[in-house]
Amino acid sequence: MLQKLSNIFILVLLFNSPCFSQKNIVIDSIKTLDEIIVTATRTQRSPGKLAIPVQVISRQYIRNSGSQKLIDILQQQTGLVLADNPLGAALQGYPNPFGAGIQLQGLDPAYTLILIDGEPLTGRNAGILNLGRIAIGSIQQVEIVKGPATSLYGSDAMAGVINVITEKPTYNKTNAQLHYATYNTLGLTVDQFITTKKIQLQLFGNRYSSNGYDIDKNIYGKTKDPFTDYSFNAKINYAINAKTSLDISTRYFSETQFNNYLVYTGPDPQVVKGTTVENDKSIYTQLLHTFSDKIMAALKLYASGYGNNATVYLQETNKLFEKVFLKQTLIKPEIQFDFGKKQQFISGLGYNHETINSSRYTSEKDLSSWYLFSQKEWHWDQGINIVAGARLDKSNYYKAQINPRVAFTLPLNKKILFSASVGTGFKTPDFRQQFLNFTNSLVGYTIFGADELSNGLKQLKQTGQLDQQINILPWSGTNKLVPEKSTGVNLSVKYTPEKSSTLCFDIFRNDIRHLIESYNLPFTKINNQAIFSYVNVSRVFTEGADMNINQSLGRSFTVCAGYQYLIAKDKDVLKKLEHDTIYKREPLPPYNTSIVNRNDYGGLFNRSKNSATLQVNYTCSKYHCIVNVAGSYRGRFGYNDINGNNILDDSREYAGGYVMLNSTISKKISGDFQLQFGAENILNHTDKLKLPNLSGRTFFMNVNFNFSRGETNDQKKINTNNNQKQL
């Protein structure tokens, strides 16, 4: 079987079989003239030569916003929705209490791959990555690829990729920022570039802390506990000779959160206090060699380690109440070759070795996989561009996966550009879905990963937690999960009536099969608490349309507006509705039961049918001021089932829509100093149960310092050579 798949892979690479594909460029906010995009094709490309849907957030927009949180920047972009639903069902059907992530094209955060400088961020909790681990101050730009990107990036890229690209040291400069905000939030950032003829060095440091906030005074403790973050980055580029360079970058993040809350271990609640320490560190090296003006090679090695340790004590007795730990590592060597210039061909191979050790697993677990990828680009003078590629992944747990993607752009005339793309994606079951062995000490329920289910049930019987009369034989064999699979299609039309105006309209569709969901076993423990595990059951789809308008009004005003319409539904539910086999029961007396009809079905939980964004930027050159206003609207979304059928079919199961409005004014005091004043969540929208991540209206002030000596002529030549073909 593996040999057959390998042959198919080679055929795809050599002949680039004619599948469909798409491209679409959404220009967000202020775009630099020399903007280069690398994520969509793994090569440097200008937006006009891309055949893949990409959205770019520029450094200038990030700076003008004054924000300290990447997640706030992301949710201001069309089609990117903050997904935080502690009690509602996520796409995987499992309650998600681990904070907020970004939902892309209607798919949960677990299906979007987060990269830093092209390498994956590790340490997901229930599919959510803490984006607070990424310091804003070092970001050059953020690139968002929409639709399956598995053909280049492998698992977890079913919905797309968000690549956070940090600055490269190009000339001597020093940046610093002081930040103060509501809740005694303090931030200090220092960024130093040092360059010589052969060496470019960057040193970056950030400290960020807050007293936390509390939006529900009726519950003991704070909604968000106090915390302190530290981030450090170092990056060095060494020009070994005219054809060879070495890049080394390191990153370190540490957060200490100070916990204080109530637990119920008996008739009376008890206070527990302690800390949760999260740390993330990585090192990346790349040896880049140019054989000729048409052949390059990059040898890369990436290593990442993530840890999360929580320790809490009973306040009254100082007795240890709970200690939870998680340690995850990733080692990823890779080599990539680039051939040609205009008609470029890239190919590469790599290996992933990932391990995890946690108090919620019976032992240390590991996943290993190797992969091959290749991609061919064609560019014609008429503006026609085609990209075709595929990737082969083989894991030690699962069968080989091959995922192709094809994309093209076709100018209909000088003002209208049509694009299309189609690709497949996959997501391997994560460690939690396979190996989890967890019992909630407070509530009592138990969750087993599919691989642990058989042994876990036997253990429950042996320890007397399961009735001896219960037959566990149906779950005593092998309970293997298979990877989730998807097919994504994107169609786009970009209309540019003049240089100062752009209109983009996009249509997308994603079909997912073998979706992994949690389920209740048909029996409980002797304490009547449920037992959960995971299984491949569902088929879902998401489809919709995005529209973006970018308009410059003279030299002072820039307006960007976007809208997304989304439908996300379960195909199996739709089939049952056609046959009138789904019922709902009123939660209040007399508990009437009725059949659910198709019109009642609202789709997947935590999806908004309508969402919109608006960004307005005003520059006053005379007074050296910049005013930035950003608004986002999220329509109502399903929150929690109340009638017992586990689908969204009742108006009482929705959370209401809301508007987020932020504003910043920046004033240049001198050539080196700038002051910023801003407010976030100006309308003061809060929802203590459904949106605990929203803290209410906050105010902030930034003092920015920038000193640079510019580039010498020699440095300009060095930087030009080093940046020509960074992979």
GROMACS .gro file of N, CA and C in nm, residues 122-123 328-331 352-356 365-369 431:
model
   51
  122THR      N    1   0.421   2.451   1.945
  122THR     CA    2   0.370   2.331   2.012
  122THR      C    3   0.300   2.369   2.143
  123GLY      N    4   0.235   2.270   2.205
  123GLY     CA    5   0.175   2.291   2.336
  123GLY      C    6   0.028   2.329   2.330
  328GLN      N    7   0.615   1.851   2.657
  328GLN     CA    8   0.607   1.812   2.516
  328GLN      C    9   0.732   1.859   2.443
  329THR      N   10   0.787   1.774   2.357
  329THR     CA   11   0.904   1.812   2.279
  329THR      C   12   0.881   1.778   2.131
  330LEU      N   13   0.947   1.852   2.045
  330LEU     CA   14   0.941   1.828   1.901
  330LEU      C   15   1.080   1.848   1.842
  331ILE      N   16   1.126   1.750   1.766
  331ILE     CA   17   1.252   1.759   1.691
  331ILE      C   18   1.215   1.746   1.543
  352ASN      N   19   0.950   1.437   1.172
  352ASN     CA   20   0.898   1.489   1.298
  352ASN      C   21   0.908   1.382   1.405
  353HIS      N   22   0.964   1.417   1.518
  353HIS     CA   23   0.962   1.326   1.634
  353HIS      C   24   0.908   1.406   1.752
  354GLU      N   25   0.792   1.365   1.800
  354GLU     CA   26   0.722   1.439   1.904
  354GLU      C   27   0.697   1.347   2.022
  355THR      N   28   0.727   1.396   2.142
  355THR     CA   29   0.701   1.318   2.263
  355THR      C   30   0.619   1.402   2.360
  356ILE      N   31   0.545   1.332   2.445
  356ILE     CA   32   0.467   1.400   2.547
  356ILE      C   33   0.466   1.315   2.673
  365LYS      N   34   0.456   0.920   2.584
  365LYS     CA   35   0.410   0.877   2.452
  365LYS      C   36   0.489   0.951   2.345
  366ASP      N   37   0.500   0.888   2.229
  366ASP     CA   38   0.571   0.955   2.120
  366ASP      C   39   0.501   0.929   1.987
  367LEU      N   40   0.515   1.025   1.897
  367LEU     CA   41   0.466   1.014   1.760
  367LEU      C   42   0.580   1.052   1.667
  368SER      N   43   0.605   0.969   1.568
  368SER     CA   44   0.710   0.998   1.471
  368SER      C   45   0.652   0.989   1.331
  369SER      N   46   0.700   1.074   1.243
  369SER     CA   47   0.654   1.069   1.104
  369SER      C   48   0.760   1.130   1.013
  431PHE      N   49  -0.250   1.365   2.090
  431PHE     CA   50  -0.216   1.282   2.205
  431PHE      C   51  -0.335   1.262   2.296
   0.00000   0.00000   0.00000
